[in-house]
Coordinates of C-alpha atoms and ligand atoms in Angstrom, one line a residue:
M219 CA 119.7 67.5 59.4
K220 CA 120.8 64.8 61.7
K221 CA 118.8 61.6 62.2
R222 CA 116.8 61.3 65.3
L223 CA 118.1 58.7 67.8
F224 CA 116.1 57.4 70.8
S225 CA 116.9 55.1 73.6
G226 CA 115.5 54.3 77.0
I227 CA 117.2 54.1 80.4
Q228 CA 115.7 52.0 83.2
P229 CA 115.6 54.0 86.4
S230 CA 117.6 51.6 88.4
G231 CA 119.2 53.4 91.4
D232 CA 122.6 51.9 90.8
V233 CA 124.1 52.4 87.3
H234 CA 126.9 49.9 87.0
I235 CA 130.0 49.4 84.8
G236 CA 128.1 46.9 82.7
N237 CA 125.6 49.7 81.8
Y238 CA 128.5 52.0 81.1
L239 CA 130.6 49.8 78.9
G240 CA 127.6 48.2 77.2
A241 CA 125.5 51.3 76.6
I242 CA 126.3 54.7 78.0
K243 CA 129.8 54.8 76.5
N244 CA 128.3 54.0 73.1
W245 CA 125.6 56.7 73.4
I246 CA 128.2 59.3 74.2
A247 CA 130.0 58.4 71.0
L248 CA 126.8 58.9 69.1
L249 CA 126.0 62.4 70.5
N250 CA 127.7 64.2 67.6
D251 CA 126.2 62.2 64.8
Y252 CA 122.6 62.0 65.8
D253 CA 119.9 64.2 67.2
C254 CA 119.6 62.2 70.5
I255 CA 116.8 61.8 72.9
F256 CA 117.2 59.6 76.0
S257 CA 114.3 58.8 78.3
I258 CA 114.3 57.5 81.8
V259 CA 111.5 55.0 81.4
D260 CA 109.6 55.0 84.7
Y261 CA 106.4 53.7 83.0
H262 CA 108.3 50.6 81.9
A263 CA 109.7 50.2 85.4
I264 CA 106.3 49.9 87.1
T265 CA 105.5 46.7 85.2
V266 CA 107.3 44.8 87.9
E267 CA 106.7 45.2 91.6
Y268 CA 108.6 48.2 93.1
D269 CA 108.7 50.4 96.1
P270 CA 107.0 53.7 95.3
G271 CA 108.9 55.4 98.1
L272 CA 112.2 54.7 96.3
M273 CA 111.2 55.6 92.7
Q274 CA 112.0 59.3 92.9
K275 CA 115.5 58.5 94.1
R276 CA 115.9 55.9 91.4
I277 CA 114.9 58.3 88.7
L278 CA 117.1 61.2 90.0
N279 CA 120.1 58.9 90.5
A280 CA 119.7 57.4 87.0
A281 CA 119.7 60.9 85.6
A282 CA 122.6 62.1 87.8
V283 CA 124.9 59.1 87.0
N284 CA 124.1 59.1 83.3
I285 CA 125.0 62.8 83.1
G286 CA 128.0 62.2 85.4
A287 CA 129.2 59.5 83.0
G288 CA 129.1 61.9 80.1
L289 CA 125.6 62.0 78.7
D290 CA 125.9 65.8 78.4
P291 CA 122.4 67.4 78.5
D292 CA 123.7 70.3 76.4
R293 CA 124.2 67.8 73.5
C294 CA 121.0 65.7 73.9
I295 CA 117.6 65.6 75.4
L296 CA 117.3 63.7 78.7
F297 CA 113.8 63.4 80.2
V298 CA 111.5 61.3 82.3
Q299 CA 108.9 59.3 80.3
S300 CA 106.0 59.9 82.6
Q301 CA 106.4 63.6 82.1
V302 CA 105.2 63.3 78.6
P303 CA 101.7 61.7 78.7
E304 CA 101.6 61.1 74.9
H305 CA 103.7 58.0 75.5
T306 CA 100.8 56.2 77.0
E307 CA 98.3 57.7 74.6
L308 CA 100.3 56.5 71.5
T309 CA 100.6 53.1 73.3
W310 CA 96.9 52.7 73.3
I311 CA 96.7 53.5 69.6
L312 CA 99.5 51.1 68.7
N313 CA 97.8 48.5 71.0
S314 CA 95.0 48.4 68.5
L315 CA 97.4 47.6 65.7
T316 CA 99.4 45.0 67.5
P317 CA 98.5 41.3 67.3
M318 CA 98.5 39.5 70.7
G319 CA 100.4 36.7 69.0
L320 CA 103.4 38.9 68.3
L321 CA 103.7 39.9 72.0
E322 CA 103.3 36.4 73.2
R323 CA 106.5 35.6 71.3
M324 CA 108.6 38.2 73.2
T325 CA 111.3 36.4 75.1
Q326 CA 111.8 39.2 77.6
Y327 CA 108.1 38.9 78.5
K328 CA 108.3 35.2 78.9
D329 CA 111.4 35.5 81.1
K330 CA 109.9 38.2 83.2
A331 CA 106.6 36.4 83.5
K332 CA 108.4 33.5 84.9
Q333 CA 110.4 35.6 87.4
N334 CA 107.3 37.5 88.5
E335 CA 104.8 34.7 88.6
K336 CA 102.5 36.5 91.1
N337 CA 102.4 39.6 89.1
V338 CA 102.0 38.8 85.4
N339 CA 100.2 42.0 84.5
V340 CA 98.9 43.5 81.3
G341 CA 101.6 46.2 81.5
L342 CA 104.3 43.6 81.4
F343 CA 102.8 42.1 78.3
D344 CA 102.4 45.4 76.7
Y345 CA 105.9 46.6 77.6
P346 CA 107.2 46.3 74.0
V347 CA 104.3 48.4 72.6
L348 CA 105.1 51.2 75.1
Q349 CA 108.7 50.9 73.9
T350 CA 107.5 51.2 70.3
A351 CA 105.5 54.3 71.3
D352 CA 108.6 55.8 72.9
I353 CA 110.5 55.6 69.6
L354 CA 107.7 56.5 67.2
L355 CA 106.5 59.5 69.1
Y356 CA 109.8 61.2 68.2
K357 CA 110.0 59.5 64.8
G358 CA 113.2 57.9 66.0
C359 CA 115.3 56.4 63.2
A360 CA 118.1 54.9 65.2
V361 CA 117.8 52.9 68.4
P362 CA 121.0 52.0 70.2
I363 CA 120.4 48.9 72.3
G364 CA 121.9 45.7 73.7
E365 CA 121.3 42.4 72.1
D366 CA 118.5 41.6 74.5
Q367 CA 116.3 44.4 73.1
L368 CA 116.7 43.4 69.5
Q369 CA 113.4 41.6 69.4
H370 CA 111.6 44.7 70.7
V371 CA 113.1 46.9 68.1
E372 CA 112.1 44.5 65.4
L373 CA 108.6 44.6 66.7
S374 CA 108.6 48.4 66.6
R375 CA 109.5 48.2 62.9
E376 CA 106.6 45.9 62.4
I377 CA 104.2 48.1 64.2
A378 CA 105.4 51.2 62.4
R379 CA 104.9 49.4 59.1
K380 CA 101.4 48.4 60.1
F381 CA 100.5 52.0 61.1
N382 CA 101.8 53.4 57.8
M383 CA 100.0 50.9 55.7
R384 CA 96.7 51.3 57.5
Y385 CA 96.6 55.1 58.1
G386 CA 99.2 56.6 55.9
E387 CA 103.0 57.1 55.9
L388 CA 104.0 58.7 59.1
F389 CA 106.7 56.8 61.0
P390 CA 110.2 55.8 59.9
E391 CA 111.0 52.2 60.6
P392 CA 113.4 52.3 63.5
Q393 CA 116.8 50.7 63.0
H394 CA 118.7 49.2 65.9
L395 CA 122.3 50.1 66.6
L396 CA 124.2 47.4 68.4
S397 CA 127.2 48.4 70.3
D398 CA 130.4 46.4 69.7
A399 CA 131.0 46.0 73.5
P400 CA 130.4 42.4 74.4
R401 CA 128.0 41.9 77.2
I402 CA 129.7 42.5 80.5
M403 CA 129.5 39.5 82.8
G404 CA 128.9 40.0 86.5
L405 CA 131.5 39.4 89.2
D406 CA 130.3 35.9 89.6
G407 CA 131.5 35.3 86.0
K408 CA 128.3 33.4 85.3
S409 CA 125.5 35.8 84.4
K410 CA 125.2 39.2 82.8
M411 CA 126.2 42.0 85.2
S412 CA 122.9 43.2 86.6
K413 CA 121.5 45.0 89.6
S414 CA 119.1 42.2 90.5
M415 CA 121.9 39.6 90.5
D416 CA 124.0 41.7 92.9
N417 CA 127.1 40.9 90.9
Y418 CA 128.0 44.4 89.8
I419 CA 130.3 47.4 90.5
S420 CA 128.4 50.6 90.4
L421 CA 129.8 53.7 88.7
I422 CA 129.8 55.6 92.0
E423 CA 131.3 52.8 94.1
D424 CA 134.0 54.0 96.5
P425 CA 137.5 52.7 96.1
D426 CA 137.4 50.3 99.1
T427 CA 134.2 48.7 97.9
I428 CA 135.6 48.3 94.4
W429 CA 138.6 46.5 95.9
K430 CA 136.4 44.4 98.2
K431 CA 134.1 43.4 95.3
L432 CA 136.9 42.6 93.0
S433 CA 138.9 40.6 95.5
R434 CA 135.8 38.3 95.9
A435 CA 135.2 38.1 92.2
T436 CA 135.3 34.7 90.3
T437 CA 138.4 34.2 88.2
D438 CA 139.6 31.2 86.1
E439 CA 138.0 28.5 88.2
N440 CA 140.6 25.9 87.1
R441 CA 143.3 27.9 88.9
K442 CA 143.0 26.4 92.3
R443 CA 146.3 27.2 93.9
R444 CA 148.6 30.3 93.7
N445 CA 151.2 28.3 91.7
D446 CA 148.8 26.9 89.1
P447 CA 149.1 28.7 85.8
G448 CA 145.9 30.5 84.9
N449 CA 144.1 31.0 81.6
P450 CA 143.1 34.7 80.9
E451 CA 140.9 33.7 78.0
I452 CA 138.3 32.2 80.3
C453 CA 138.8 34.7 83.1
N454 CA 136.1 37.3 83.4
L455 CA 138.5 39.7 85.2
F456 CA 140.9 39.6 82.3
T457 CA 138.0 40.9 80.1
L458 CA 137.6 43.8 82.5
H459 CA 141.3 44.5 82.3
K460 CA 140.8 45.1 78.6
Y461 CA 138.5 48.0 79.4
F462 CA 140.4 49.5 82.3
S463 CA 144.1 48.8 81.9
N464 CA 146.6 50.0 79.4
E465 CA 148.2 47.8 76.6
T466 CA 151.4 47.2 78.6
E467 CA 149.5 46.1 81.7
I468 CA 147.2 43.9 79.7
A469 CA 150.1 42.1 78.0
K470 CA 151.9 41.8 81.3
V471 CA 148.9 40.3 83.2
N472 CA 148.2 38.0 80.3
K473 CA 151.7 36.6 80.3
E474 CA 152.3 36.5 84.0
C475 CA 149.0 34.8 84.8
R476 CA 149.8 32.0 82.3
T477 CA 153.2 31.4 83.9
A478 CA 151.9 31.9 87.5
E479 CA 154.3 34.7 88.0
I480 CA 151.4 36.6 89.5
G481 CA 148.4 35.3 91.4
C482 CA 144.8 36.4 91.1
I483 CA 145.2 38.8 94.0
E484 CA 148.0 40.7 92.2
C485 CA 146.0 40.8 89.0
K486 CA 143.0 42.1 90.8
R487 CA 145.0 44.7 92.6
I488 CA 146.1 46.2 89.2
L489 CA 142.6 46.0 87.9
S490 CA 141.2 47.6 91.0
D491 CA 143.7 50.5 91.0
N492 CA 142.9 51.2 87.3
M493 CA 139.2 51.0 87.8
V494 CA 139.3 53.3 90.7
K495 CA 141.3 55.8 88.6
A496 CA 139.0 55.5 85.6
L497 CA 135.8 55.8 87.6
A498 CA 137.0 58.7 89.7
P499 CA 135.8 61.5 87.5
I500 CA 132.5 59.9 86.8
R501 CA 131.9 59.2 90.5
E502 CA 132.9 62.7 91.4
K503 CA 130.5 64.3 88.9
S504 CA 127.7 62.0 89.7
L505 CA 127.9 62.5 93.4
A506 CA 128.0 66.3 93.0
L507 CA 124.8 66.1 90.9
M508 CA 123.2 63.8 93.4
N509 CA 123.8 66.4 96.0
K510 CA 122.1 69.0 93.9
P511 CA 118.9 67.3 92.9
D512 CA 117.4 70.7 91.9
D513 CA 119.9 71.0 89.1
V514 CA 119.0 67.5 87.9
L515 CA 115.3 68.4 88.0
D516 CA 116.0 71.5 85.9
V517 CA 117.7 69.4 83.3
L518 CA 114.8 66.9 83.3
N519 CA 112.1 69.5 83.2
T520 CA 113.8 71.3 80.3
G521 CA 114.0 67.9 78.5
A522 CA 110.4 67.1 79.1
K523 CA 109.3 70.5 77.8
K524 CA 111.1 69.9 74.5
C525 CA 109.7 66.4 74.2
R526 CA 106.1 67.4 74.9
K527 CA 106.3 69.8 72.0
I528 CA 107.5 67.1 69.6
A529 CA 105.1 64.6 71.0
E530 CA 102.1 66.9 70.7
E531 CA 102.9 67.5 67.1
T532 CA 103.2 63.8 66.3
M533 CA 99.9 63.0 68.1
E534 CA 98.1 65.7 66.1
E535 CA 99.3 64.0 62.9
V536 CA 98.3 60.6 64.3
R537 CA 94.8 61.7 65.2
S538 CA 94.4 63.5 61.9
L539 CA 95.4 60.4 59.9
M540 CA 93.2 58.2 62.0
G541 CA 90.1 60.4 61.6
L542 CA 90.1 61.2 65.3
R543 CA 90.6 64.9 65.3
L544 CA 87.4 66.8 65.1
V545 CA 87.3 69.3 62.2
K546 CA 84.7 71.9 61.3
V547 CA 82.2 70.7 58.7
Ligands
LIG235 N1 113.4 48.2 77.3 C1 114.6 48.9 77.3 C2 115.6 48.2 78.2 O1 115.2 47.5 79.2 C3 114.5 50.3 77.7 C4 113.7 51.1 76.7 C5 112.4 51.6 76.9 C6 114.1 51.4 75.4 N2 112.0 52.3 75.8 C7 113.0 52.2 74.9 C8 115.2 51.2 74.6 C9 113.0 52.7 73.6 C10 115.2 51.7 73.3 C11 114.1 52.5 72.8 O2 116.8 48.3 78.1

């Protein structure tokens, strides 16, 4: 039997190449080796302010683009978190095992609290416990994540251990799987590629926009004039070449940038053409799915049904171990 793998996907409307290179690509590579469940985590998303009128679209687009990028629903379960009420139920139970002090140490909470000063709500604080419930509900063993989620998975191990000690062995301690893709920097070259920073290229970006965005992107800032030699090692776009261009092109760009044979614009042109080519199939498939939301809904409903079954079984075990399930005397 394959080990169970669980990961969460934020329902951001725009899935970008940073998400793809840093996460989705890695997940696709794991589909064969694990019994994979991926959840679109809408209950996590509501811990910061959002527009309810846009949420449906965000969820459906996240599903469509992840499937379009290769997260084949025939080889994994894809579902929406709020369709399985046991996530919140288990969260409450785990809340009663989680020391406040541990949550106060979470750096993501501290960062988000700072960014959302007017809305530091209990949900934001409890976010990592909901994340733990996500994993434990399915007895997830492996959790592929980016570096920024490491602390949360460590916490989930600690909570699993606490549950097992207090009520009896039930949950495996989840192990993180870090992808070897370095974090992809945004087009500003300064911060991680993210939707909120508006420094990204989405997976469904049209060719003109890809070119427009790349032509404005920050390169080696020491290269001020066309005839200055550049340094690919500190150029964020050269990093992107490594993912989208072939060996020969990479070697050529590397050399000709250093000797100023090519300028940034020529380098960007090559990158843009390759990126457009590489993203074309993903874009096509994603857009086709976005135009058929009923098909996406079918996938998600099927996924939720499978998950509810597993979740109900786990909750029965949890209640039983905790003395909560009423039995005939
Ligand atoms: N917090 C994760 C993120 O922002 C998403 C997430 C929610 C998750 N539940 C999860 C990741 C469970 C792994 C396992 O990226």
